[in-house]
């Protein structure tokens, strides 16, 4: 629009120059008025184009700032998510270590209880076995005494018979 207006101004100026050369003052005044009008229109058009360009630049700057703010917010959210993830992983590992340690301690306690139970069972079985052995010894002593009595009687009978 500005280039077209400039071309019109030049054309009008050239026409005014030609009219002035002919001496036609009235036509020259009309042409000068036309040139001035075209010049004013061109300046107004150039001002409007410059204003539109400033507005466009301003809008682009606002959009650029909004984009930078959005990228910053995204980066902050990503960093916060990463930090939270690391914190949760650390807590999970700590909880797992504690649970494994507790399970180990629990298994150790259970093992001790089982060993104590087995020792008690073994002591009880040993006591019963010793009682049975004493009973067998007593039975063997009785049998030996009865055998001795029977042997003595047989020897006495054999001595009488001889």
CSV table of C-alpha atoms in Angstrom, one decimal:
chain,number,residue,atom,x,y,z
A,1,UNK,CA,0.0,0.0,0.0
A,2,UNK,CA,2.8,2.4,0.8
A,3,UNK,CA,4.7,1.6,-2.4
A,4,UNK,CA,1.6,2.2,-4.4
A,5,UNK,CA,1.0,5.5,-2.6
A,6,UNK,CA,4.6,6.5,-3.3
A,7,UNK,CA,4.2,5.7,-7.0
A,8,UNK,CA,1.0,7.8,-7.1
A,9,UNK,CA,2.8,10.7,-5.4
A,10,UNK,CA,5.6,10.6,-7.9
A,11,UNK,CA,3.1,10.4,-10.8
A,12,UNK,CA,1.2,13.4,-9.4
A,13,UNK,CA,4.4,15.3,-8.9
A,14,UNK,CA,5.5,14.6,-12.5
A,15,UNK,CA,2.0,15.8,-13.7
A,16,UNK,CA,2.3,18.9,-11.6
A,17,UNK,CA,5.7,19.6,-13.0
A,18,UNK,CA,4.4,19.3,-16.6
A,19,UNK,CA,1.4,21.5,-15.8
A,20,UNK,CA,3.6,24.1,-14.3
A,21,UNK,CA,5.7,24.1,-17.4
A,22,UNK,CA,2.7,24.9,-19.5
A,23,UNK,CA,1.7,27.8,-17.3
A,24,UNK,CA,-1.6,26.3,-16.3
A,25,UNK,CA,-1.7,27.6,-12.7
A,26,UNK,CA,-5.2,26.4,-12.0
A,27,UNK,CA,-4.4,22.9,-13.1
A,28,UNK,CA,-1.1,23.1,-11.2
A,29,UNK,CA,-2.9,24.1,-8.0
A,30,UNK,CA,-5.4,21.2,-8.4
A,31,UNK,CA,-2.5,18.8,-9.1
A,32,UNK,CA,-0.6,20.1,-6.0
A,33,UNK,CA,-3.7,19.6,-3.9
A,34,UNK,CA,-4.0,16.0,-5.4
A,35,UNK,CA,-0.4,15.4,-4.7
A,36,UNK,CA,-0.7,16.6,-1.1
A,37,UNK,CA,-3.8,14.5,-0.6
A,38,UNK,CA,-2.0,11.4,-2.0
A,39,UNK,CA,1.0,12.2,0.2
A,40,UNK,CA,-1.2,12.5,3.3
A,41,UNK,CA,-3.0,9.2,2.4
A,42,UNK,CA,0.4,7.5,1.9
A,43,UNK,CA,1.7,8.8,5.2
A,44,UNK,CA,-1.5,7.7,7.0
A,45,UNK,CA,-1.3,4.3,5.3
A,46,UNK,CA,2.4,4.0,6.3
A,47,UNK,CA,1.5,5.0,9.9
A,48,UNK,CA,-1.3,2.4,10.0
A,49,UNK,CA,1.1,-0.3,8.6
A,50,UNK,CA,3.8,0.7,11.2
A,51,UNK,CA,1.1,0.5,14.0
A,52,UNK,CA,-0.1,-2.9,12.8
A,53,UNK,CA,3.6,-4.1,12.7
A,54,UNK,CA,4.1,-2.8,16.2
A,55,UNK,CA,1.0,-4.6,17.4
A,56,UNK,CA,2.0,-7.8,15.7
A,57,UNK,CA,5.5,-7.6,17.2
A,58,UNK,CA,3.9,-7.0,20.6
A,59,UNK,CA,1.6,-10.0,20.2
A,60,UNK,CA,4.6,-12.2,19.2
A,61,UNK,CA,6.6,-11.0,22.2
A,62,UNK,CA,3.7,-11.9,24.5
A,63,UNK,CA,3.4,-15.3,22.9
A,64,UNK,CA,7.1,-15.8,23.2
A,65,UNK,CA,7.0,-14.9,26.9
A,66,UNK,CA,4.1,-17.3,27.4
A,67,UNK,CA,5.9,-20.0,25.6
A,68,UNK,CA,9.1,-19.5,27.8
A,69,UNK,CA,6.9,-19.5,30.9
A,70,UNK,CA,5.2,-22.7,29.8
A,71,UNK,CA,8.6,-24.4,29.1
A,72,UNK,CA,9.9,-23.2,32.5
A,73,UNK,CA,6.8,-24.6,34.2
A,74,UNK,CA,7.2,-27.9,32.3
A,75,UNK,CA,10.8,-28.1,33.3
A,76,UNK,CA,10.0,-27.3,36.9
A,77,UNK,CA,7.2,-30.0,36.9
A,78,UNK,CA,9.6,-32.5,35.4
A,79,UNK,CA,12.3,-31.8,38.0
A,80,UNK,CA,9.7,-32.0,40.8
A,81,UNK,CA,8.5,-35.3,39.4
A,82,UNK,CA,12.0,-36.7,39.2
A,83,UNK,CA,12.8,-35.5,42.7
A,84,UNK,CA,9.5,-37.1,44.0
A,85,UNK,CA,10.3,-40.3,42.1
A,86,UNK,CA,13.8,-40.5,43.6
A,87,UNK,CA,12.4,-39.8,47.1
A,88,UNK,CA,9.8,-42.6,46.6
A,89,UNK,CA,12.4,-45.0,45.3
A,90,UNK,CA,14.7,-44.3,48.3
A,91,UNK,CA,11.8,-44.8,50.7
A,92,UNK,CA,10.8,-48.0,49.0
A,93,UNK,CA,14.3,-49.3,49.2
A,94,UNK,CA,14.5,-48.3,52.9
A,95,UNK,CA,11.2,-50.0,53.6
A,96,UNK,CA,12.2,-53.1,51.7
A,97,UNK,CA,15.5,-53.3,53.6
A,98,UNK,CA,13.7,-52.9,56.9
A,99,UNK,CA,11.1,-55.6,55.9
A,100,UNK,CA,13.9,-58.0,54.9
A,101,UNK,CA,15.8,-57.3,58.1
A,102,UNK,CA,12.6,-57.8,60.1
A,103,UNK,CA,11.9,-61.0,58.2
A,104,UNK,CA,15.4,-62.2,58.9
A,105,UNK,CA,15.1,-61.4,62.6
A,106,UNK,CA,11.7,-63.1,62.7
A,107,UNK,CA,13.1,-66.2,61.0
A,108,UNK,CA,16.0,-66.2,63.5
A,109,UNK,CA,13.6,-66.0,66.4
A,110,UNK,CA,11.5,-68.8,64.9
A,111,UNK,CA,14.6,-70.9,64.4
A,112,UNK,CA,15.6,-70.3,68.1
A,113,UNK,CA,12.1,-71.3,69.2
A,114,UNK,CA,12.2,-74.4,67.1
A,115,UNK,CA,15.7,-75.3,68.4
A,116,UNK,CA,14.5,-74.8,72.0
A,117,UNK,CA,11.5,-77.0,71.2
A,118,UNK,CA,13.7,-79.7,69.7
A,119,UNK,CA,16.1,-79.6,72.7
A,120,UNK,CA,13.1,-79.9,75.1
A,121,UNK,CA,11.8,-82.9,73.0
A,122,UNK,CA,15.3,-84.4,73.0
A,123,UNK,CA,15.7,-84.0,76.8
A,124,UNK,CA,12.3,-85.6,77.3
A,125,UNK,CA,13.1,-88.5,75.0
A,126,UNK,CA,16.5,-88.9,76.8
A,127,UNK,CA,14.7,-89.0,80.2
A,128,UNK,CA,12.3,-91.6,78.9
A,129,UNK,CA,15.1,-93.6,77.4
A,130,UNK,CA,17.1,-93.5,80.7
A,131,UNK,CA,13.9,-94.6,82.6
A,132,UNK,CA,13.5,-97.5,80.1
A,133,UNK,CA,17.2,-98.4,80.5
A,134,UNK,CA,16.8,-98.4,84.3
A,135,UNK,CA,13.7,-100.6,84.0
A,136,UNK,CA,15.6,-103.0,81.7
A,137,UNK,CA,18.6,-103.0,84.1
A,138,UNK,CA,16.2,-103.8,87.0
A,139,UNK,CA,14.6,-106.5,84.9
A,140,UNK,CA,18.0,-107.9,84.0
A,141,UNK,CA,19.1,-107.8,87.7
A,142,UNK,CA,15.9,-109.7,88.6
A,143,UNK,CA,16.5,-112.2,85.8
A,144,UNK,CA,20.1,-112.6,86.9
A,145,UNK,CA,19.0,-113.1,90.5
A,146,UNK,CA,16.4,-115.7,89.4
A,147,UNK,CA,19.0,-117.3,87.1
A,148,UNK,CA,21.4,-117.5,90.1
A,149,UNK,CA,18.7,-119.0,92.3
A,150,UNK,CA,17.8,-121.5,89.6
A,151,UNK,CA,21.5,-122.4,89.0
A,152,UNK,CA,22.2,-122.8,92.7
A,153,UNK,CA,19.1,-125.0,93.1
A,154,UNK,CA,20.2,-127.2,90.1
A,155,UNK,CA,23.7,-127.4,91.5
A,156,UNK,CA,22.4,-128.4,94.9
A,157,UNK,CA,20.1,-131.1,93.3
A,158,UNK,CA,23.1,-132.3,91.2
A,159,UNK,CA,25.2,-132.6,94.3
A,160,UNK,CA,22.5,-134.5,96.1
A,161,UNK,CA,22.1,-136.8,93.2
A,162,UNK,CA,25.7,-137.5,93.0
